[in-house]
Coordinates of C-alpha atoms in Angstrom, one line a residue:
X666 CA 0.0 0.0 0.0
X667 CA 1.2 2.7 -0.9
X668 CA 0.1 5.4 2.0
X669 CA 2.1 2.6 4.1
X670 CA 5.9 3.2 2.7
X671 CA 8.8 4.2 5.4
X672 CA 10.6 6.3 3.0
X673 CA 7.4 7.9 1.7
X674 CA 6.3 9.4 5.1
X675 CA 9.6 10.5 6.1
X676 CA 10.2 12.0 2.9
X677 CA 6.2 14.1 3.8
X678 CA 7.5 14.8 7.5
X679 CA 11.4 16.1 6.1
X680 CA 8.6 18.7 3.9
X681 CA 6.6 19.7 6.7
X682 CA 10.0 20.5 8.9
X683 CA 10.8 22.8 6.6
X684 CA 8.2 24.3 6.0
X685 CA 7.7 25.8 10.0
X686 CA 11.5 26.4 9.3
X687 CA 10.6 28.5 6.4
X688 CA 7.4 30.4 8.4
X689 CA 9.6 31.1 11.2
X690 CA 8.2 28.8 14.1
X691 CA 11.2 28.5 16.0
X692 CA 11.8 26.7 19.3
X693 CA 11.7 28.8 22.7
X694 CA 14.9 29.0 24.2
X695 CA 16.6 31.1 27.2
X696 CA 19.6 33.3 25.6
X697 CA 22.8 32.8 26.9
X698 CA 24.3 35.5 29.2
X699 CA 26.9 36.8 26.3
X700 CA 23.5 37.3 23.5
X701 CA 21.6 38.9 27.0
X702 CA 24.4 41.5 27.4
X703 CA 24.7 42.1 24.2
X704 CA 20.8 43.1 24.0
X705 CA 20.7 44.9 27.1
X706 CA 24.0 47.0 26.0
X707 CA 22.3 48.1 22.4
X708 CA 19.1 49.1 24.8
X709 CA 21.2 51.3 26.9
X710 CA 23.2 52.8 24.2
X711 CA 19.2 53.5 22.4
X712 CA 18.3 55.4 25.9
X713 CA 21.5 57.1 25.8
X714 CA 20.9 58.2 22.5
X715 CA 17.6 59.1 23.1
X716 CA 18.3 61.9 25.3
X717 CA 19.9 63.8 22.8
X718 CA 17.8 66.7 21.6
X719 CA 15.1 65.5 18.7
X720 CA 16.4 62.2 18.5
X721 CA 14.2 60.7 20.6
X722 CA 11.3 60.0 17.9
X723 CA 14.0 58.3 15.7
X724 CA 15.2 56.3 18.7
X725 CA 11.7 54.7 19.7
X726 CA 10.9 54.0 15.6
X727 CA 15.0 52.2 16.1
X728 CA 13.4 50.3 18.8
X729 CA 10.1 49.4 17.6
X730 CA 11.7 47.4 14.5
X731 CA 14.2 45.6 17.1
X732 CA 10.9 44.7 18.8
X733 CA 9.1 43.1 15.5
X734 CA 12.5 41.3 14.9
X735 CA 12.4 39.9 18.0
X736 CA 8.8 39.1 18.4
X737 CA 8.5 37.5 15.3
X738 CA 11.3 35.1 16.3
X739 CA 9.0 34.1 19.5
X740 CA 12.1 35.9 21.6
X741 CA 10.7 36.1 25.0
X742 CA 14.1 37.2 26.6
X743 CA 14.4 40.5 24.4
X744 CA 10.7 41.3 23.2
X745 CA 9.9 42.3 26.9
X746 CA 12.9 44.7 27.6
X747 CA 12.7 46.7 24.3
X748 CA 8.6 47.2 25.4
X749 CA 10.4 48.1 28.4
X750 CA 12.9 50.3 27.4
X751 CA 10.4 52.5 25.2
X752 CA 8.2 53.6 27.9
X753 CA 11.1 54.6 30.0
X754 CA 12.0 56.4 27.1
X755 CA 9.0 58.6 27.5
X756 CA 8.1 58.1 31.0
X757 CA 11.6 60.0 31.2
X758 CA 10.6 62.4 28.5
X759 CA 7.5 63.1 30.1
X760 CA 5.4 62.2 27.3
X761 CA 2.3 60.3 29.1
X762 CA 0.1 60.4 25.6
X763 CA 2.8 59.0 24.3
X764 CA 2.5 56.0 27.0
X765 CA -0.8 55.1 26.4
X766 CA -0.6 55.2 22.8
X767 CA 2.2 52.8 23.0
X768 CA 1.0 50.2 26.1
X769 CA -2.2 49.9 22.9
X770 CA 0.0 50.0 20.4
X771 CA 2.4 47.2 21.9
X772 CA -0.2 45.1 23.1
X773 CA -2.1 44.9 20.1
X774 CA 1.0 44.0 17.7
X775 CA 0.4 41.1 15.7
X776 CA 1.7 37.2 17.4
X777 CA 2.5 39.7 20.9
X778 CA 4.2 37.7 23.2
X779 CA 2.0 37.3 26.8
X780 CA 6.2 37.9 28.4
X781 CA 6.2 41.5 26.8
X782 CA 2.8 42.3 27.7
X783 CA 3.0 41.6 30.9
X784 CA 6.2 43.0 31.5
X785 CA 5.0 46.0 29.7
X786 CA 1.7 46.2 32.1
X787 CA 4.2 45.8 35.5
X788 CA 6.6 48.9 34.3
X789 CA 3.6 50.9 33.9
X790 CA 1.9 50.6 37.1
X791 CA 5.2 51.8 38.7
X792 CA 4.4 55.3 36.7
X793 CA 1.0 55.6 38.3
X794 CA 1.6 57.1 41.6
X795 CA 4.1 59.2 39.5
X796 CA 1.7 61.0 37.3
X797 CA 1.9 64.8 37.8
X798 CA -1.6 65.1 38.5
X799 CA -4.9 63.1 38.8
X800 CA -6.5 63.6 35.1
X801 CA -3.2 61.6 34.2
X802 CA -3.2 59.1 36.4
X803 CA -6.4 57.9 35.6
X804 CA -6.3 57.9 32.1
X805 CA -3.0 56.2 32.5
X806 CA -5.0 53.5 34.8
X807 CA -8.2 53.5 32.3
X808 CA -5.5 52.5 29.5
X809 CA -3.7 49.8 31.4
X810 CA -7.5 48.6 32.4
X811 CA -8.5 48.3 28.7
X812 CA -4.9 46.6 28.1
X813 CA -5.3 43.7 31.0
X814 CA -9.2 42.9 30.5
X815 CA -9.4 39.3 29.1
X816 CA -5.6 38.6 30.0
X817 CA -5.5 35.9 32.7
X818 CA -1.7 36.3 32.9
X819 CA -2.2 39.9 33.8
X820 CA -5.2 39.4 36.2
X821 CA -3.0 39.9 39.4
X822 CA -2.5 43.6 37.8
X823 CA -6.2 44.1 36.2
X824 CA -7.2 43.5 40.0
X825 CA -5.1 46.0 41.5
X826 CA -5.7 48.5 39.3
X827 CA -9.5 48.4 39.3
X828 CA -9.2 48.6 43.2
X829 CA -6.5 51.9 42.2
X830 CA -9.5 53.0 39.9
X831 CA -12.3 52.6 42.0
X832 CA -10.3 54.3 45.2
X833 CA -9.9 57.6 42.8
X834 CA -13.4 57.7 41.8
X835 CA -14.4 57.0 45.6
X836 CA -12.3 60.0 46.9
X837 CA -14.2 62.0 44.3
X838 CA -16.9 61.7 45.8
X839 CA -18.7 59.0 43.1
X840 CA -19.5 56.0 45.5
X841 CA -21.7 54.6 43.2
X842 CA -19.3 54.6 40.2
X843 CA -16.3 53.1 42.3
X844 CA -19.1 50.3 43.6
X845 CA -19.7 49.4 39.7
X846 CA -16.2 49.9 38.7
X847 CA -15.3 47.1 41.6
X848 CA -18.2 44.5 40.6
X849 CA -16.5 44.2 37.0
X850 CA -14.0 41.7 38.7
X851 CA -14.8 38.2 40.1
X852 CA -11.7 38.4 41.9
X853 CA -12.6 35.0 43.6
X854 CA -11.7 33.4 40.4
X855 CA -8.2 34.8 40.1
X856 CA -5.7 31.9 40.8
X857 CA -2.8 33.8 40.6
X858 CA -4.0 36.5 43.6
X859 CA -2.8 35.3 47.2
X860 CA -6.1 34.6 49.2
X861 CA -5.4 37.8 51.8
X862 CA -5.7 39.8 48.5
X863 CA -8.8 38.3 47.7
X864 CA -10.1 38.9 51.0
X865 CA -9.9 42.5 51.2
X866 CA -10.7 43.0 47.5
X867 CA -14.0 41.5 48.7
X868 CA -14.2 43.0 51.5
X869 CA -13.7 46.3 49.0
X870 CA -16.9 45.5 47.2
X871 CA -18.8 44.8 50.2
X872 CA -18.0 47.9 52.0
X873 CA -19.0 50.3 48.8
X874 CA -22.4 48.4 48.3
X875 CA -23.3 49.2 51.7
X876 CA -21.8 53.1 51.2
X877 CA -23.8 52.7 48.2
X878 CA -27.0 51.3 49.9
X879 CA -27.3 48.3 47.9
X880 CA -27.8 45.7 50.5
X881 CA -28.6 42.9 48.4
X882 CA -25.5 42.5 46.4
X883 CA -23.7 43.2 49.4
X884 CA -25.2 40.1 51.1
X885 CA -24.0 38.0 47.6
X886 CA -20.8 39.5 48.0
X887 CA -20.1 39.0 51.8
X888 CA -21.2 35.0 51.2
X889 CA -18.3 34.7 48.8
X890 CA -16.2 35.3 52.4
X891 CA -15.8 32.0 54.6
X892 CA -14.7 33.6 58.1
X893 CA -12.7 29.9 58.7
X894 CA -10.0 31.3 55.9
X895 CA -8.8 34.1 58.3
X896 CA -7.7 31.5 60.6
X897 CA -6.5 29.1 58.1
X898 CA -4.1 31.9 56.5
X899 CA -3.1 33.1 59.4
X900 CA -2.0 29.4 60.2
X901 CA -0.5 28.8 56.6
X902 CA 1.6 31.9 57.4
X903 CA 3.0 30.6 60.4
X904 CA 3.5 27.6 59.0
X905 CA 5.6 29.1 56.3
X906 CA 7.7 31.3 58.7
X907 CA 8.3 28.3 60.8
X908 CA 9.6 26.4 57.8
X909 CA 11.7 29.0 56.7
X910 CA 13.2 29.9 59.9
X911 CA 14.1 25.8 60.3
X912 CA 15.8 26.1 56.3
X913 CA 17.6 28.9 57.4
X914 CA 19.3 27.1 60.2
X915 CA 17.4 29.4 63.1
X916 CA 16.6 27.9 66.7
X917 CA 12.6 27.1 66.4
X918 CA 10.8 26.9 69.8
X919 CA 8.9 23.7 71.1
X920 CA 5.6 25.0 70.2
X921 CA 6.4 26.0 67.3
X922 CA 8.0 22.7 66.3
X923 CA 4.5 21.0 67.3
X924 CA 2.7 23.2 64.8
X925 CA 4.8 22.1 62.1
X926 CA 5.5 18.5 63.3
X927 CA 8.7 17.2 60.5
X928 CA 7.3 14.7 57.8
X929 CA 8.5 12.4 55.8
X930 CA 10.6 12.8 52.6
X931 CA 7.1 10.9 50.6
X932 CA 4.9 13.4 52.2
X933 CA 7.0 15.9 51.4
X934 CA 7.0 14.9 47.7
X935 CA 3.3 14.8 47.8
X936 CA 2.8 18.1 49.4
X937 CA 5.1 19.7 46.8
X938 CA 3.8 18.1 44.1
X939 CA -0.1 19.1 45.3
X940 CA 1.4 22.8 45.8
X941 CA 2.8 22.8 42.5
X942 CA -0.4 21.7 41.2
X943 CA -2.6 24.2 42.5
X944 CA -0.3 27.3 42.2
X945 CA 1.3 26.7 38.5
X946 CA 0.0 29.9 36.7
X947 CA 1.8 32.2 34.2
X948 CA 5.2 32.8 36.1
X949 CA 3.7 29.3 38.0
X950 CA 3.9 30.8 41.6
X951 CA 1.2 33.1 43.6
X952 CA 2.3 36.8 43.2
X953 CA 3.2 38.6 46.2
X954 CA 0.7 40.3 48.2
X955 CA 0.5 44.0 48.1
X956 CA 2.3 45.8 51.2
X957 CA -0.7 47.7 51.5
X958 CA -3.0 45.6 52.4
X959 CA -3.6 45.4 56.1
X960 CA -2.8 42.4 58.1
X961 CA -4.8 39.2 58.2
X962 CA -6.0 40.1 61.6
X963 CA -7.2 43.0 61.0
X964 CA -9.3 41.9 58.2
X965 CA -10.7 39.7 59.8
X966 CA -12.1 42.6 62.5
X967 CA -12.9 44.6 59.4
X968 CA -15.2 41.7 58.1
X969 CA -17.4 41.6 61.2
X970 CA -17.8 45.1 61.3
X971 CA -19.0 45.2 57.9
X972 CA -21.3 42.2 58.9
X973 CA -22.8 44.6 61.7
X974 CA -23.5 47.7 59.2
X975 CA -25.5 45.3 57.2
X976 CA -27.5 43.0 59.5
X977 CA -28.0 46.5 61.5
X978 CA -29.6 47.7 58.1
X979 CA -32.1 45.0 58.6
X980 CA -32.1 44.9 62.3
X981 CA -31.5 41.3 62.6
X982 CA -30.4 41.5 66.2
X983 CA -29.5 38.0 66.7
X984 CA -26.8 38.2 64.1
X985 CA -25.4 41.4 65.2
X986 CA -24.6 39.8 68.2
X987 CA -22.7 36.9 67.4
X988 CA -21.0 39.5 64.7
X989 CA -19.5 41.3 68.1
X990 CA -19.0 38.1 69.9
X991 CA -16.2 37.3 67.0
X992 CA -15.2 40.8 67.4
X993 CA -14.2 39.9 70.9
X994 CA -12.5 37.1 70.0
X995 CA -9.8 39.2 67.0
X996 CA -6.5 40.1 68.1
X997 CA -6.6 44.1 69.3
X998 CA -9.9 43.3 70.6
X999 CA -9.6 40.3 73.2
X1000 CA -6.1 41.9 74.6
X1001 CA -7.4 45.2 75.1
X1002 CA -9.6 45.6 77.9
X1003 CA -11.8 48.8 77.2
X1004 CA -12.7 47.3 73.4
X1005 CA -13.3 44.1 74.8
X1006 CA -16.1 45.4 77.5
X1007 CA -17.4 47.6 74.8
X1008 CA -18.1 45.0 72.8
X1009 CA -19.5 42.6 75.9
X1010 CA -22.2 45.6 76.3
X1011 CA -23.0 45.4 72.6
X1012 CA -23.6 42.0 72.6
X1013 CA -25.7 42.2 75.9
X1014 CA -27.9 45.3 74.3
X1015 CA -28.0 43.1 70.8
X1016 CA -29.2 39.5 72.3
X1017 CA -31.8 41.2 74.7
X1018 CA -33.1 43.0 71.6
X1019 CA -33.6 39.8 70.0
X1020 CA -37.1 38.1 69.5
X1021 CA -37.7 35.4 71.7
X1022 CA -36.7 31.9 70.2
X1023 CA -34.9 28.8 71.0
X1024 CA -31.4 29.9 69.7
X1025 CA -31.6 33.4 71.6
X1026 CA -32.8 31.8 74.7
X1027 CA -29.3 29.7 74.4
X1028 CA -27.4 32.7 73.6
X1029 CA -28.9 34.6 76.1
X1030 CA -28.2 32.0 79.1
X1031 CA -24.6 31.5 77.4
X1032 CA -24.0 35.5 78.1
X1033 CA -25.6 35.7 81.1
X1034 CA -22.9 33.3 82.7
X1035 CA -20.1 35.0 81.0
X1036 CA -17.4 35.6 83.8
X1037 CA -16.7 39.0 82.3
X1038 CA -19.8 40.3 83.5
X1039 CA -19.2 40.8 86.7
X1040 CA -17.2 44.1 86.3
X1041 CA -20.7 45.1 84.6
X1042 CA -23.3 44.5 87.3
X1043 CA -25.8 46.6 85.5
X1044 CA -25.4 44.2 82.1
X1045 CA -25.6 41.2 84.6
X1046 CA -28.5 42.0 85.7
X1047 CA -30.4 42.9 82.6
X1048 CA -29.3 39.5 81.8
X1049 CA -30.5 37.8 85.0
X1050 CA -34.1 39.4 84.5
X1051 CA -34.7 37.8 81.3
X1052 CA -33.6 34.9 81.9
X1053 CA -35.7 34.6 85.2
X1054 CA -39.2 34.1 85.1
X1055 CA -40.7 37.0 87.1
X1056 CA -42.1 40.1 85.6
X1057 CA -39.9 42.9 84.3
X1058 CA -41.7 46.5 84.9
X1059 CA -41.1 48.7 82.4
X1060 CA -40.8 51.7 83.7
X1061 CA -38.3 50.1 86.3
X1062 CA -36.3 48.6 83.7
X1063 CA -36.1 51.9 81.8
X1064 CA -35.5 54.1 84.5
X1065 CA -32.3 51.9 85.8
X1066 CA -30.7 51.6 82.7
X1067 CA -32.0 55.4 81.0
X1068 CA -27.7 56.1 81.7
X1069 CA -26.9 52.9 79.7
X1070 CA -29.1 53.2 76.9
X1071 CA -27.8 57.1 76.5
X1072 CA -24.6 56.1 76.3
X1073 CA -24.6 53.5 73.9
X1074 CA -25.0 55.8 70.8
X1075 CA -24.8 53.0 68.0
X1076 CA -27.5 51.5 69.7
X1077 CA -30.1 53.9 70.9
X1078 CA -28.3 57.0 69.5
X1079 CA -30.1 57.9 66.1
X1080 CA -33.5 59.4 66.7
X1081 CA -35.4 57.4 64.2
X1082 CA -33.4 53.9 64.9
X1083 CA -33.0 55.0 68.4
X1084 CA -36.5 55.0 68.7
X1085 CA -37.5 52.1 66.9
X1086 CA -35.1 49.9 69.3
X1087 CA -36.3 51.2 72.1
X1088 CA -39.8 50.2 71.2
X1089 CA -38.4 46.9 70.3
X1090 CA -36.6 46.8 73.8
X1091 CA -40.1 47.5 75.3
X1092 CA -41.8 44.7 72.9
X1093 CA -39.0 41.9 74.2
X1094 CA -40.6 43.2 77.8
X1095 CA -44.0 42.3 77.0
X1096 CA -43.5 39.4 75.2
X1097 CA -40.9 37.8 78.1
X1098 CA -44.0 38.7 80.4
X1099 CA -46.7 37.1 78.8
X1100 CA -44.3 33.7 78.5
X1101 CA -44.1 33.9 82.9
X1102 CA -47.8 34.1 82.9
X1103 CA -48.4 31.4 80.3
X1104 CA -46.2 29.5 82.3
X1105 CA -48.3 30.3 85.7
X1106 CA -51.6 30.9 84.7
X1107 CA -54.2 28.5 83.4
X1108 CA -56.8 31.1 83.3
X1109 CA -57.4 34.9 84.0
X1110 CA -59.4 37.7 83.3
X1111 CA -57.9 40.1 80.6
X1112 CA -58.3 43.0 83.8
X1113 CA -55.9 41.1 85.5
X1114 CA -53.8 40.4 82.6
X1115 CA -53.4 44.0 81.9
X1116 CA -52.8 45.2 85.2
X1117 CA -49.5 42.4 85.0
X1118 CA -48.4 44.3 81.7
X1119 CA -49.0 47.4 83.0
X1120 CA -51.0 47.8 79.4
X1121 CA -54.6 49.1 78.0
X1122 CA -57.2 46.4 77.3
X1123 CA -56.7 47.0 74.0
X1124 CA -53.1 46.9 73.6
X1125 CA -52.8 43.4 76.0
X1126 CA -54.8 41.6 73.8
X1127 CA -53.1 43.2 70.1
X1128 CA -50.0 41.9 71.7
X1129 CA -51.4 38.5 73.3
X1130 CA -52.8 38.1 69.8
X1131 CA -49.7 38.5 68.0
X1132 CA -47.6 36.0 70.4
X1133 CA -50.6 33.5 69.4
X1134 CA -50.3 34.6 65.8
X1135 CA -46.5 33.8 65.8
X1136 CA -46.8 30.2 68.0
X1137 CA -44.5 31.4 71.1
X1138 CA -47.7 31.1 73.4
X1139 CA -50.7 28.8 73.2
X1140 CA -54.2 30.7 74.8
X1141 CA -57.7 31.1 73.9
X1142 CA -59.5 34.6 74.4
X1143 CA -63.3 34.5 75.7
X1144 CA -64.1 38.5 74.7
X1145 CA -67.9 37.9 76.0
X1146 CA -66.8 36.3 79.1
X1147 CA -63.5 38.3 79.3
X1148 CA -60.9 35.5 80.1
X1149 CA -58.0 34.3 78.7
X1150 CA -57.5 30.5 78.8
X1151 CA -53.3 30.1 78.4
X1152 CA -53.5 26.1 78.8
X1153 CA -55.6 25.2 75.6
X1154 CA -53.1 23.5 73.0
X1155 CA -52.4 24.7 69.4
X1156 CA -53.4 21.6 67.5
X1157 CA -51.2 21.8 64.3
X1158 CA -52.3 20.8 60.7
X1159 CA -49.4 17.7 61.5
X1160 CA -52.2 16.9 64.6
X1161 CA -55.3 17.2 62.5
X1162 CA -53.9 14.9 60.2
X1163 CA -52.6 12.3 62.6
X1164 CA -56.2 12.7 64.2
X1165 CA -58.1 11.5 60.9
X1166 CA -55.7 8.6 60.2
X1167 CA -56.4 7.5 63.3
X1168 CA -60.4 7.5 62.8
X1169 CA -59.9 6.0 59.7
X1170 CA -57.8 2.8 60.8
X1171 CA -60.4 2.5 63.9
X1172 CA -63.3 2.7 61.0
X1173 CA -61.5 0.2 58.7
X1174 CA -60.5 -2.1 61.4
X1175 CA -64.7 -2.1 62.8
X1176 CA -65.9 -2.9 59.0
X1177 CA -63.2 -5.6 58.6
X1178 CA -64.3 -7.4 62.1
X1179 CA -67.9 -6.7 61.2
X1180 CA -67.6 -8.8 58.0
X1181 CA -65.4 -11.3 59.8
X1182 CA -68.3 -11.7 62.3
X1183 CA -71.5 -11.8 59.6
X1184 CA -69.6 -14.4 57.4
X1185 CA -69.0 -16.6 60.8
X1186 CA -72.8 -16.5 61.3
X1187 CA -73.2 -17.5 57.8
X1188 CA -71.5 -20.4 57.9
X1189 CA -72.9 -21.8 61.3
X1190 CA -76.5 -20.9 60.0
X1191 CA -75.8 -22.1 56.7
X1192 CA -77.2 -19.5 54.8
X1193 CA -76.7 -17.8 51.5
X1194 CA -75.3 -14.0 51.6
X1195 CA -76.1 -13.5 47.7

């Protein structure tokens, strides 16, 4: 056959050799240190020439056809460091149109090597904080933005500068715009960012949704946080530092040496190997994070304080509380002892504010036998009288702690929130009332009952009516009679149904033993049931 012969098919694959010879695909290879040299002199003696006067034009048309040689032969050694060299050419000049005419035109240039851009992208963000003024620096950062969008081996520098872009436009005073500019980025899906990055880029976006007002999204974002990763990154780094130190031939403590317990040379190979795996991405390692970011710790402490401003937006009470009971646990908090019992008030204030159900009632007697409150007798004992059952007056409790409720500002402060918690402060009252008396009384008279509350007819029963409405207590009202029965039992749609099976088997089962029975007489009598 004759597609079968040896000498036929070498003869087709010596032609196809040739031909990617002849269209220039060469083979990636490092240059030696004597070809590097030789490029970076020829760059140097370009800059040199190109601050002679009007020669600088010339020189940057010299260096643009050194770049097309080199890119077209796939060079990722000197393609990169002649982009280089012609924006510091006119960074030096002071020619920033002539920047951003040339990071487009570079970057657009026909078989562009990911190397140059990249490179090209990195020189240019070091001219950002050096733009003479701020018209400058943003079209410089709108330019670089345009450049990086779609480029995954840039997206460590498309992430940073859209956080750069949306700070400008914040300090402007265009909240909304910086909130839109920082939604354009899933940063989540970055592989190359270092997860502390991630965290505060999110933590970004969350915090100018709510400056925005836009509560939903900000609730989408914030569940793209898992509040275990502040901890685990916090242990990675230690980890790292430990290991480091212990390469480096530094005296590690004991407890140290227990967190990173020594493993074995196969474990070690799989670890590498799974780190390799996981991090391999353009340059294959995570890029550094920025120095400007703030610790670990304190993002975490900035997370739960964003969590407050939002579930305060919707007055979840509950939530707010175990959002400062975290806050007591971050470091600055826990070791400072003014921030710490500020924050034991809060969460006091927050979990009395609470409605009334099975996981505040757990919270609440978890606080309440918190050693820390006994340098706050007052909070003690607003959390001893709910979680007594004896009536709480009203006007009492309002009058002892009128000092405590002025001075907690972010609580009762605002006059329109202020209010509003204070009537909810009043409603967790009545409602911890009318569970003691449930819980005492079988029957009494609604006279009685409002004399307890310290309430109007009319207002003790809107309020009995809505604890029956919401299932917390189980009662009866006779309005002719003027009594309220508390020990009559919700029966449940579950119970109705239960009820009627029941019927039905004791119906089924009578029939069935009823025909057993007629069919025995039958027989004995001998007679004919057709």
């Amino acid at each position: 056959v004759i597609g079968d012969c040896p000498r036929r098919r070498r003869t087709h694959d010596h032609g196809r050799t040739r031909s990617r010879i002849a269209m220039g695909e060469l083979k990636l290879e490092k240059k030696g240190d004597a070809e590097l040299e030789k490029v970076l002199a020829e760059i140097d003696a370009l800059k040199t020439e190109a601050t002679e006067a009007d020669k600088r034009d010339a020189v940057i048309e010299k260096m643009l056809a050194q770049e097309k040689t080199y890119r077209l032969q796939a060079d990722f050694v000197a393609t990169p460091r002649f982009c280089v060299a012609i924006l510091d050419v006119l960074f030096k000049a002071g020619d920033w149109d002539g920047i951003n005419d040339h990071i487009v035109l570079l970057s657009k240039r026909r078989a562009q090597l990911k190397q140059a851009v990249g490179a090209m992208v990195k020189e240019a963000m070091t001219f950002v904080d050096k733009a003479p003024n701020l018209e400058v620096k943003t079209k410089l950062i709108e330019t670089l933005n345009d450049v990086t969008a779609g480029k995954i081996f840039v997206e460590v520098e498309k992430a940073r500068l859209t956080r750069a872009l949306a700070k400008i436009k914040e300090e402007a005073g265009l909240t909304n715009e910086a909130a839109e500019i920082m939604q354009e980025v899933a940063v989540e899906t970055y592989g190359a960012l270092s997860k502390h990055e991630k965290l505060f880029f999110i933590e970004e976006q969350v915090r100018l949704c709510l400056d925005k007002g836009d509560t939903v999204r900000a609730q989408i974002l914030s569940r793209k946080i898992n509040p275990r990763s502040f901890d685990e990154i916090v242990k990675a780094e230690k980890k790292a530092a430990i290991e480091a130190a212990r390469k480096a031939g530094e005296d590690v403590s004991q407890m140290d040496l227990d967190a990173g317990t020594p493993k074995s040379e196969k474990e070690k190979e799989a670890e590498e190997k799974k780190k390799n795996a996981s991090v391999e991405h353009a340059e294959g390692y995570f890029e550094a994070t920025d120095p400007t970011i703030p610790s670990v710790p304190e993002l975490k402490l900035r997370y739960y304080q964003l969590m407050i401003r939002f579930h305060s937006h919707s007055d979840d009470y509950l939530e707010v509380c175990r959002c400062y009971q975290n806050v007591m646990e971050c470091d600055g908090i826990k070791d400072d002892a003014a921030k710490c019992t500020a924050a034991l008030k809060k969460v006091v204030w927050y979990v009395t504010l609470a409605a009334n159900e099975p996981m505040q009632q757990s919270l609440l007697h978890s606080i309440s036998k918190d050693t820390r409150l006994i340098d706050l007798p007052l909070h003690k004992q607003l959390t001893k009288q709910f979680t007594t059952k004896e009536i709480i007056h009203w006007d009492v409790l309002s009058g002892a702690f009128a000092a405590e409720m002025a001075h907690e500002t972010d609580i009762f402060g605002d006059s329109k929130r202020g209010e509003k918690r204070r009537a909810d402060l009043r409603q967790r009252v009545i409602e911890h009332n009318l569970l003691v008396i449930g819980a005492y009384y079988s029957r009494v008279t609604m006279t009685r009952l409002g004399e307890l509350l310290c309430l109007p007819p009319d207002e003790t029963e809107k309020h009995l009516s809505d604890l029956v409405v919401a299932k917390k207590v189980s009662a009866k009202i006779d309005r002719p009679g003027g009594v309220v029965d508390f020990k009559t039992k919700a029966q449940g749609a579950d119970w109705l149904l239960n009820q009627w099976v029941g019927k039905i088997d004791k119906l089924l089962s009578t029939l069935d033993k009823a025909n057993h029975l007629i069919h025995k007489e039958a027989m004995a009598r001998k007679v004919s049931l057709e």
